[in-house]
PDB file of C-alpha atoms in Angstrom:
ATOM      1  CA  MET A 483      27.268  -5.779  45.068  1.00 51.00           C
ATOM      2  CA  PRO A 484      28.770  -2.486  43.581  1.00 59.00           C
ATOM      3  CA  HIS A 485      32.017  -2.784  41.948  1.00 77.00           C
ATOM      4  CA  LEU A 486      35.007  -1.241  43.185  1.00 91.00           C
ATOM      5  CA  GLY A 487      34.709   2.798  41.962  1.00 98.00           C
ATOM      6  CA  ARG A 488      37.424   5.201  41.659  1.00 98.00           C
ATOM      7  CA  VAL A 489      36.616   8.784  43.402  1.00 98.00           C
ATOM      8  CA  LEU A 490      39.464  11.426  42.941  1.00 98.00           C
ATOM      9  CA  ILE A 491      38.568  14.015  45.635  1.00 98.00           C
ATOM     10  CA  ILE A 492      39.688  17.429  45.124  1.00 98.00           C
ATOM     11  CA  ALA A 493      39.375  19.262  48.450  1.00 98.00           C
ATOM     12  CA  GLY A 494      41.002  20.614  51.494  1.00 97.00           C
ATOM     13  CA  SER A 495      42.463  18.827  54.283  1.00 98.00           C
ATOM     14  CA  ASP A 496      40.609  18.959  57.730  1.00 98.00           C
ATOM     15  CA  SER A 497      42.979  18.488  60.666  1.00 98.00           C
ATOM     16  CA  GLY A 498      40.616  17.332  62.922  1.00 97.00           C
ATOM     17  CA  GLY A 499      39.088  14.732  60.678  1.00 98.00           C
ATOM     18  CA  GLY A 500      35.704  15.425  60.621  1.00 97.00           C
ATOM     19  CA  ALA A 501      35.113  17.317  57.164  1.00 97.00           C
ATOM     20  CA  GLY A 502      37.525  18.129  54.005  1.00 97.00           C
ATOM     21  CA  VAL A 503      39.207  15.463  52.347  1.00 98.00           C
ATOM     22  CA  GLN A 504      39.767  13.017  55.609  1.00 98.00           C
ATOM     23  CA  ALA A 505      35.699  12.669  55.812  1.00 98.00           C
ATOM     24  CA  ASP A 506      35.705  11.949  51.822  1.00 98.00           C
ATOM     25  CA  ILE A 507      38.470   9.297  52.114  1.00 98.00           C
ATOM     26  CA  LYS A 508      36.534   7.545  54.943  1.00 98.00           C
ATOM     27  CA  THR A 509      33.445   7.898  53.244  1.00 98.00           C
ATOM     28  CA  VAL A 510      34.451   6.665  49.951  1.00 98.00           C
ATOM     29  CA  THR A 511      36.213   3.802  51.669  1.00 98.00           C
ATOM     30  CA  ILE A 512      33.501   2.562  53.586  1.00 98.00           C
ATOM     31  CA  LEU A 513      31.127   2.537  50.694  1.00 98.00           C
ATOM     32  CA  GLY A 514      33.305   0.137  49.077  1.00 97.00           C
ATOM     33  CA  GLY A 515      35.135   2.531  46.783  1.00 98.00           C
ATOM     34  CA  TYR A 516      38.802   3.479  46.228  1.00 98.00           C
ATOM     35  CA  ALA A 517      39.447   7.102  47.117  1.00 98.00           C
ATOM     36  CA  ALA A 518      42.546   9.382  45.729  1.00 98.00           C
ATOM     37  CA  SER A 519      43.057  12.966  46.374  1.00 98.00           C
ATOM     38  CA  ALA A 520      44.332  16.605  45.158  1.00 98.00           C
ATOM     39  CA  ILE A 521      44.775  18.523  48.303  1.00 98.00           C
ATOM     40  CA  THR A 522      43.754  22.452  47.603  1.00 98.00           C
ATOM     41  CA  ALA A 523      44.495  23.631  51.222  1.00 97.00           C
ATOM     42  CA  VAL A 524      45.514  22.614  54.472  1.00 97.00           C
ATOM     43  CA  THR A 525      43.653  23.861  57.268  1.00 96.00           C
ATOM     44  CA  VAL A 526      44.125  24.245  61.042  1.00 97.00           C
ATOM     45  CA  GLN A 527      41.208  23.196  62.508  1.00 96.00           C
ATOM     46  CA  ASN A 528      39.025  21.200  65.243  1.00 96.00           C
ATOM     47  CA  THR A 529      35.558  20.821  66.047  1.00 96.00           C
ATOM     48  CA  LEU A 530      35.712  24.432  67.400  1.00 95.00           C
ATOM     49  CA  GLY A 531      36.597  25.781  64.182  1.00 93.00           C
ATOM     50  CA  VAL A 532      38.931  26.980  61.486  1.00 93.00           C
ATOM     51  CA  SER A 533      42.054  29.029  62.937  1.00 95.00           C
ATOM     52  CA  SER A 534      44.346  29.065  59.883  1.00 95.00           C
ATOM     53  CA  VAL A 535      44.192  28.033  56.022  1.00 94.00           C
ATOM     54  CA  HIS A 536      47.276  27.350  53.731  1.00 96.00           C
ATOM     55  CA  PRO A 537      46.519  26.915  50.170  1.00 96.00           C
ATOM     56  CA  ILE A 538      48.447  24.802  48.092  1.00 97.00           C
ATOM     57  CA  PRO A 539      49.752  26.350  44.922  1.00 96.00           C
ATOM     58  CA  PRO A 540      47.521  25.545  41.849  1.00 95.00           C
ATOM     59  CA  GLU A 541      50.361  23.881  39.877  1.00 97.00           C
ATOM     60  CA  ILE A 542      50.743  21.501  42.783  1.00 98.00           C
ATOM     61  CA  ILE A 543      46.802  20.893  42.903  1.00 98.00           C
ATOM     62  CA  ALA A 544      46.928  20.121  39.290  1.00 98.00           C
ATOM     63  CA  ALA A 545      49.734  18.097  39.750  1.00 98.00           C
ATOM     64  CA  GLN A 546      48.344  15.823  42.053  1.00 98.00           C
ATOM     65  CA  ALA A 547      45.077  15.177  40.110  1.00 98.00           C
ATOM     66  CA  ARG A 548      46.877  14.500  36.971  1.00 98.00           C
ATOM     67  CA  ALA A 549      49.189  12.110  38.537  1.00 98.00           C
ATOM     68  CA  VAL A 550      46.155  10.067  39.576  1.00 98.00           C
ATOM     69  CA  LEU A 551      44.059  10.530  36.609  1.00 98.00           C
ATOM     70  CA  SER A 552      47.081   9.291  33.976  1.00 98.00           C
ATOM     71  CA  ASP A 553      47.582   6.087  36.321  1.00 98.00           C
ATOM     72  CA  ILE A 554      44.802   5.147  38.695  1.00 98.00           C
ATOM     73  CA  GLY A 555      42.052   6.813  36.793  1.00 98.00           C
ATOM     74  CA  ALA A 556      38.729   7.823  38.147  1.00 98.00           C
ATOM     75  CA  ASP A 557      35.324   6.812  37.851  1.00 98.00           C
ATOM     76  CA  ALA A 558      33.927  10.027  39.196  1.00 98.00           C
ATOM     77  CA  ILE A 559      35.621  13.142  40.614  1.00 98.00           C
ATOM     78  CA  LYS A 560      34.012  15.125  43.903  1.00 98.00           C
ATOM     79  CA  THR A 561      35.311  18.382  44.539  1.00 98.00           C
ATOM     80  CA  GLY A 562      35.137  20.488  47.937  1.00 97.00           C
ATOM     81  CA  MET A 563      36.785  23.292  49.319  1.00 94.00           C
ATOM     82  CA  LEU A 564      38.310  25.137  46.422  1.00 95.00           C
ATOM     83  CA  GLY A 565      39.506  28.676  48.200  1.00 89.00           C
ATOM     84  CA  ASP A 566      39.642  31.028  45.320  1.00 91.00           C
ATOM     85  CA  ALA A 567      38.751  31.864  41.405  1.00 92.00           C
ATOM     86  CA  ALA A 568      42.035  30.747  40.112  1.00 94.00           C
ATOM     87  CA  THR A 569      41.527  27.212  41.801  1.00 95.00           C
ATOM     88  CA  VAL A 570      38.080  26.954  40.635  1.00 95.00           C
ATOM     89  CA  ALA A 571      39.015  27.650  37.238  1.00 96.00           C
ATOM     90  CA  LEU A 572      41.946  24.883  37.175  1.00 97.00           C
ATOM     91  CA  VAL A 573      39.552  22.509  38.837  1.00 97.00           C
ATOM     92  CA  ALA A 574      36.950  23.015  35.926  1.00 97.00           C
ATOM     93  CA  GLU A 575      39.831  22.668  33.315  1.00 97.00           C
ATOM     94  CA  LEU A 576      40.390  18.976  35.143  1.00 98.00           C
ATOM     95  CA  LEU A 577      37.099  18.054  34.973  1.00 98.00           C
ATOM     96  CA  ASP A 578      36.970  18.848  31.206  1.00 97.00           C
ATOM     97  CA  GLU A 579      40.005  16.718  30.761  1.00 96.00           C
ATOM     98  CA  ALA A 580      38.913  13.934  32.881  1.00 97.00           C
ATOM     99  CA  LYS A 581      35.233  13.464  31.426  1.00 96.00           C
ATOM    100  CA  VAL A 582      34.006  11.358  34.292  1.00 98.00           C
ATOM    101  CA  PRO A 583      30.810  12.425  36.302  1.00 98.00           C
ATOM    102  CA  ALA A 584      31.503  15.200  38.831  1.00 98.00           C
ATOM    103  CA  VAL A 585      29.834  15.767  42.140  1.00 98.00           C
ATOM    104  CA  ILE A 586      30.036  19.598  43.017  1.00 98.00           C
ATOM    105  CA  ASP A 587      29.974  20.500  46.849  1.00 97.00           C
ATOM    106  CA  PRO A 588      30.306  24.042  46.598  1.00 95.00           C
ATOM    107  CA  VAL A 589      31.625  24.464  50.028  1.00 88.00           C
ATOM    108  CA  MET A 590      31.682  28.193  51.092  1.00 83.00           C
ATOM    109  CA  VAL A 591      31.430  28.395  54.855  1.00 74.00           C
ATOM    110  CA  ALA A 592      32.783  25.885  57.792  1.00 70.00           C
ATOM    111  CA  LYS A 593      30.525  24.653  60.021  1.00 71.00           C
ATOM    112  CA  GLY A 594      31.923  27.182  62.499  1.00 69.00           C
ATOM    113  CA  GLY A 595      31.551  29.971  60.534  1.00 67.00           C
ATOM    114  CA  ALA A 596      34.702  30.256  58.867  1.00 71.00           C
ATOM    115  CA  SER A 597      34.875  31.546  54.984  1.00 75.00           C
ATOM    116  CA  LEU A 598      36.199  28.979  52.768  1.00 72.00           C
ATOM    117  CA  LEU A 599      35.747  30.561  49.205  1.00 76.00           C
ATOM    118  CA  ALA A 600      36.713  33.977  48.387  1.00 75.00           C
ATOM    119  CA  ALA A 601      33.615  36.055  47.539  1.00 78.00           C
ATOM    120  CA  GLU A 602      35.362  36.743  43.902  1.00 81.00           C
ATOM    121  CA  ALA A 603      35.187  33.001  43.397  1.00 86.00           C
ATOM    122  CA  VAL A 604      31.524  32.444  43.631  1.00 88.00           C
ATOM    123  CA  ALA A 605      31.204  34.041  40.229  1.00 90.00           C
ATOM    124  CA  ALA A 606      33.617  31.541  39.056  1.00 92.00           C
ATOM    125  CA  VAL A 607      31.622  28.571  40.678  1.00 94.00           C
ATOM    126  CA  ARG A 608      28.475  29.937  39.103  1.00 93.00           C
ATOM    127  CA  GLY A 609      30.081  30.312  35.504  1.00 95.00           C
ATOM    128  CA  LEU A 610      32.486  27.573  35.394  1.00 95.00           C
ATOM    129  CA  LEU A 611      31.890  24.463  37.594  1.00 95.00           C
ATOM    130  CA  ILE A 612      28.238  24.556  37.843  1.00 97.00           C
ATOM    131  CA  PRO A 613      28.102  23.280  33.910  1.00 97.00           C
ATOM    132  CA  CYS A 614      30.610  20.802  34.787  1.00 97.00           C
ATOM    133  CA  ALA A 615      28.104  19.082  37.445  1.00 98.00           C
ATOM    134  CA  ALA A 616      26.650  15.782  37.157  1.00 98.00           C
ATOM    135  CA  LEU A 617      25.512  16.546  40.724  1.00 98.00           C
ATOM    136  CA  LEU A 618      25.627  19.951  42.678  1.00 98.00           C
ATOM    137  CA  THR A 619      24.979  19.801  46.381  1.00 98.00           C
ATOM    138  CA  PRO A 620      24.517  23.083  47.999  1.00 97.00           C
ATOM    139  CA  ASN A 621      22.507  23.990  51.397  1.00 94.00           C
ATOM    140  CA  ALA A 622      20.449  26.807  51.622  1.00 93.00           C
ATOM    141  CA  PRO A 623      22.963  29.691  51.872  1.00 91.00           C
ATOM    142  CA  GLU A 624      25.187  28.268  49.094  1.00 92.00           C
ATOM    143  CA  ALA A 625      22.036  28.412  46.828  1.00 94.00           C
ATOM    144  CA  GLU A 626      21.168  31.667  47.996  1.00 92.00           C
ATOM    145  CA  ALA A 627      25.022  32.742  46.911  1.00 91.00           C
ATOM    146  CA  LEU A 628      24.829  30.885  43.928  1.00 94.00           C
ATOM    147  CA  THR A 629      21.292  32.338  42.645  1.00 95.00           C
ATOM    148  CA  GLY A 630      20.430  35.246  44.341  1.00 93.00           C
ATOM    149  CA  LEU A 631      17.429  34.007  45.466  1.00 96.00           C
ATOM    150  CA  THR A 632      16.213  33.875  49.030  1.00 95.00           C
ATOM    151  CA  VAL A 633      16.143  30.153  50.569  1.00 94.00           C
ATOM    152  CA  GLU A 634      13.936  29.850  53.686  1.00 95.00           C
ATOM    153  CA  THR A 635      11.485  27.141  52.775  1.00 93.00           C
ATOM    154  CA  THR A 636      11.551  23.711  50.954  1.00 95.00           C
ATOM    155  CA  ASP A 637       9.682  25.708  48.128  1.00 94.00           C
ATOM    156  CA  ASP A 638      12.415  27.982  48.015  1.00 96.00           C
ATOM    157  CA  LEU A 639      15.125  25.237  47.850  1.00 96.00           C
ATOM    158  CA  ARG A 640      13.006  23.889  44.619  1.00 97.00           C
ATOM    159  CA  ARG A 641      13.176  27.566  43.085  1.00 97.00           C
ATOM    160  CA  ALA A 642      17.012  27.760  43.486  1.00 97.00           C
ATOM    161  CA  GLY A 643      17.117  23.956  42.080  1.00 98.00           C
ATOM    162  CA  GLU A 644      15.359  25.198  39.105  1.00 98.00           C
ATOM    163  CA  ALA A 645      17.771  27.959  38.604  1.00 98.00           C
ATOM    164  CA  LEU A 646      20.789  26.060  38.998  1.00 98.00           C
ATOM    165  CA  LEU A 647      19.533  23.284  36.348  1.00 98.00           C
ATOM    166  CA  LYS A 648      18.972  26.286  34.296  1.00 98.00           C
ATOM    167  CA  ALA A 649      22.793  27.285  34.787  1.00 97.00           C
ATOM    168  CA  GLY A 650      23.874  23.989  33.695  1.00 98.00           C
ATOM    169  CA  ALA A 651      23.896  21.620  36.275  1.00 98.00           C
ATOM    170  CA  GLN A 652      22.598  18.060  35.068  1.00 98.00           C
ATOM    171  CA  ALA A 653      21.166  17.438  38.474  1.00 98.00           C
ATOM    172  CA  VAL A 654      20.962  19.235  41.916  1.00 98.00           C
ATOM    173  CA  LEU A 655      20.645  17.856  45.655  1.00 98.00           C
ATOM    174  CA  MET A 656      19.079  20.743  47.366  1.00 97.00           C
ATOM    175  CA  LYS A 657      20.168  20.096  51.154  1.00 96.00           C
ATOM    176  CA  GLY A 658      17.416  21.224  53.738  1.00 93.00           C
ATOM    177  CA  GLY A 659      19.410  21.283  56.784  1.00 90.00           C
ATOM    178  CA  HIS A 660      19.364  25.233  57.223  1.00 88.00           C
ATOM    179  CA  VAL A 661      15.541  25.036  56.396  1.00 90.00           C
ATOM    180  CA  ALA A 662      13.523  25.629  59.894  1.00 89.00           C
ATOM    181  CA  GLY A 663      10.861  22.951  60.726  1.00 88.00           C
ATOM    182  CA  ASP A 664      11.037  19.172  62.183  1.00 88.00           C
ATOM    183  CA  ARG A 665      11.664  17.288  59.511  1.00 93.00           C
ATOM    184  CA  LEU A 666      14.522  17.791  57.303  1.00 93.00           C
ATOM    185  CA  VAL A 667      13.839  17.511  53.593  1.00 95.00           C
ATOM    186  CA  ASP A 668      16.529  17.347  50.765  1.00 97.00           C
ATOM    187  CA  VAL A 669      15.321  17.635  47.210  1.00 97.00           C
ATOM    188  CA  LEU A 670      17.280  15.824  44.240  1.00 98.00           C
ATOM    189  CA  MET A 671      16.090  17.742  40.869  1.00 98.00           C
ATOM    190  CA  THR A 672      16.883  16.765  37.604  1.00 98.00           C
ATOM    191  CA  PRO A 673      15.225  18.146  34.221  1.00 97.00           C
ATOM    192  CA  GLU A 674      13.157  14.860  34.358  1.00 97.00           C
ATOM    193  CA  GLY A 675      11.705  15.492  37.848  1.00 96.00           C
ATOM    194  CA  GLU A 676      12.667  15.674  41.560  1.00 97.00           C
ATOM    195  CA  THR A 677      12.836  12.849  44.549  1.00 98.00           C
ATOM    196  CA  ALA A 678      12.394  14.174  48.153  1.00 97.00           C
ATOM    197  CA  PHE A 679      14.229  12.307  50.734  1.00 97.00           C
ATOM    198  CA  GLU A 680      12.601  13.178  53.921  1.00 95.00           C
ATOM    199  CA  GLY A 681      13.311  12.403  57.851  1.00 93.00           C
ATOM    200  CA  PRO A 682      13.166  13.651  61.076  1.00 93.00           C
ATOM    201  CA  ARG A 683      15.659  16.181  62.294  1.00 93.00           C
ATOM    202  CA  ILE A 684      18.271  14.838  64.785  1.00 93.00           C
ATOM    203  CA  ALA A 685      18.667  17.400  67.615  1.00 92.00           C
ATOM    204  CA  THR A 686      22.629  17.197  67.935  1.00 95.00           C
ATOM    205  CA  ARG A 687      25.605  19.286  67.501  1.00 95.00           C
ATOM    206  CA  HIS A 688      27.803  16.816  66.128  1.00 96.00           C
ATOM    207  CA  THR A 689      27.059  17.383  62.232  1.00 94.00           C
ATOM    208  CA  HIS A 690      30.569  18.731  61.119  1.00 95.00           C
ATOM    209  CA  GLY A 691      31.312  17.455  57.856  1.00 95.00           C
ATOM    210  CA  THR A 692      27.484  16.333  56.722  1.00 96.00           C
ATOM    211  CA  GLY A 693      28.050  18.126  53.506  1.00 96.00           C
ATOM    212  CA  CYS A 694      31.370  16.569  52.256  1.00 97.00           C
ATOM    213  CA  THR A 695      30.323  13.268  53.481  1.00 98.00           C
ATOM    214  CA  LEU A 696      26.966  13.602  51.656  1.00 98.00           C
ATOM    215  CA  ALA A 697      28.626  14.621  48.330  1.00 98.00           C
ATOM    216  CA  SER A 698      31.545  11.795  48.673  1.00 98.00           C
ATOM    217  CA  ALA A 699      28.917   9.278  49.317  1.00 98.00           C
ATOM    218  CA  CYS A 700      27.083  10.485  46.031  1.00 98.00           C
ATOM    219  CA  ALA A 701      30.477  10.231  44.078  1.00 98.00           C
ATOM    220  CA  ALA A 702      31.164   6.858  45.447  1.00 98.00           C
ATOM    221  CA  GLY A 703      27.660   5.745  44.198  1.00 98.00           C
ATOM    222  CA  LEU A 704      28.084   7.270  40.773  1.00 98.00           C
ATOM    223  CA  ALA A 705      31.718   5.978  40.458  1.00 98.00           C
ATOM    224  CA  GLN A 706      30.058   2.243  41.379  1.00 98.00           C
ATOM    225  CA  GLY A 707      27.824   2.304  38.571  1.00 98.00           C
ATOM    226  CA  LEU A 708      24.827   3.507  40.750  1.00 98.00           C
ATOM    227  CA  SER A 709      22.041   5.174  39.016  1.00 98.00           C
ATOM    228  CA  LEU A 710      21.822   8.808  40.341  1.00 98.00           C
ATOM    229  CA  THR A 711      18.806   8.144  42.776  1.00 98.00           C
ATOM    230  CA  GLN A 712      20.414   4.902  43.912  1.00 98.00           C
ATOM    231  CA  ALA A 713      23.353   6.578  44.664  1.00 98.00           C
ATOM    232  CA  VAL A 714      21.789   9.596  46.492  1.00 98.00           C
ATOM    233  CA  ALA A 715      19.352   7.411  48.491  1.00 98.00           C
ATOM    234  CA  ARG A 716      22.172   5.366  49.799  1.00 98.00           C
ATOM    235  CA  ALA A 717      24.300   8.425  50.642  1.00 98.00           C
ATOM    236  CA  TRP A 718      21.686   9.638  52.279  1.00 98.00           C
ATOM    237  CA  ASP A 719      20.588   6.768  54.580  1.00 97.00           C
ATOM    238  CA  TYR A 720      24.408   6.513  55.311  1.00 98.00           C
ATOM    239  CA  VAL A 721      24.750  10.090  56.388  1.00 97.00           C
ATOM    240  CA  HIS A 722      21.248  10.206  58.445  1.00 96.00           C
ATOM    241  CA  CYS A 723      22.874   6.662  60.211  1.00 96.00           C
ATOM    242  CA  ALA A 724      26.338   8.621  60.778  1.00 97.00           C
ATOM    243  CA  ILE A 725      24.546  11.604  62.518  1.00 96.00           C
ATOM    244  CA  GLU A 726      22.530   9.162  64.840  1.00 95.00           C
ATOM    245  CA  THR A 727      25.897   7.264  65.402  1.00 96.00           C
ATOM    246  CA  ALA A 728      28.175  10.352  66.155  1.00 96.00           C
ATOM    247  CA  PRO A 729      30.812   9.545  68.591  1.00 96.00           C
ATOM    248  CA  GLY A 730      30.581  12.596  70.706  1.00 96.00           C
ATOM    249  CA  LEU A 731      34.043  14.057  70.048  1.00 97.00           C
ATOM    250  CA  GLY A 732      35.003  17.540  70.926  1.00 97.00           C
ATOM    251  CA  ALA A 733      33.489  20.488  72.509  1.00 97.00           C
ATOM    252  CA  GLY A 734      31.928  22.041  69.314  1.00 97.00           C
ATOM    253  CA  HIS A 735      30.622  20.932  66.045  1.00 96.00           C
ATOM    254  CA  GLY A 736      31.727  17.038  66.145  1.00 97.00           C
ATOM    255  CA  PRO A 737      32.483  14.920  63.681  1.00 97.00           C
ATOM    256  CA  LEU A 738      30.093  11.891  62.371  1.00 97.00           C
ATOM    257  CA  ASP A 739      30.471   8.265  62.879  1.00 97.00           C
ATOM    258  CA  HIS A 740      31.674   7.530  59.249  1.00 98.00           C
ATOM    259  CA  GLY A 741      32.540   3.817  60.276  1.00 97.00           C
ATOM    260  CA  TRP A 742      29.306   3.049  61.542  1.00 97.00           C
ATOM    261  CA  PRO A 743      28.623   0.184  58.848  1.00 96.00           C
ATOM    262  CA  LEU A 744      31.775  -1.756  60.499  1.00 95.00           C
ATOM    263  CA  ARG A 745      29.731  -1.713  63.768  1.00 87.00           C
ATOM    264  CA  GLY A 746      26.128  -1.571  62.496  1.00 77.00           C
ATOM    265  CA  ARG A 747      23.528   0.620  63.687  1.00 69.00           C
ATOM    266  CA  ARG A 748      23.332   1.268  67.284  1.00 58.00           C
TER     267      ARG A 748
END
C-alpha cells in the first residue's frame, strides 16, 4: 500500500469542477494522497467553456505555496495553468526551493479553446520550467508549441519527446489524444528508453480535465514513492476508467468520474 504522499498543486481553479485544482484535488485524494494548493487564477467556466479569467497576484501565489511548504511540506509538486511569464518564473523559483519531484503539465489551451497561457510565456516555460520537470506531460499541440516541430503521428510525438528531453526534462509523457486513429497511444520517454501506454479510443465528449487529472495522478504516485513507470501506469489506468465512467454532466465537454474507485468499474 503506498504511503500518504503530499502533493502541492500550483494551478488555476475551475468553477465547473472538471479540471484545474478541483480535478487535481479529487484525483490526489482518491488515489490516497494529500493535496494542498496554490491557486494561480480563478476561472469562470463550465462544460461549455471559459468565459472569464481572474489572475491571482504573483505575491499571493508565492505566499500560498510557501505557507504550505514551510508547514505541511510536499513530496511532489504538480503545476497546471500558470497564465503568464511572470508566474512561470515565480513557479520555477518555488520548484528550485522545494527540491521535490515536479510534474509539469504545460497547460496552454482549455478544452473549449480558450487560451490559458500568454504567447510570450511559452518561451518562459521552455527555458525555465522544462529543466525543472521530473515529468513533463504535453499533448500534441503543446509539444508543437514547445518544440516548433509538427506533431501529427505517434512517431512525431517521439521526435518532440526527444527534443523536450534535450531541453532538460528528466522524463516526458507524450500524450496522443490529438493524434488521429482508433487507438490512443501515450509514450513515456526517459533518457534510458520508453514505455508505450495504448488502448482503444473512447468515443465521448466527456473528456474535460483529462490532462490535469493524468498529471495529478502521476504526481500522487511519485509522492507516494512509486517508480516513474509505476506512477504513470496507475495514472493511465485511473484516467481511462474515469473517462469510461464519466457521469454525463453538462451540455459541452463534460467532466470525468474522478470518484470511480469508490464505486468500482461500471
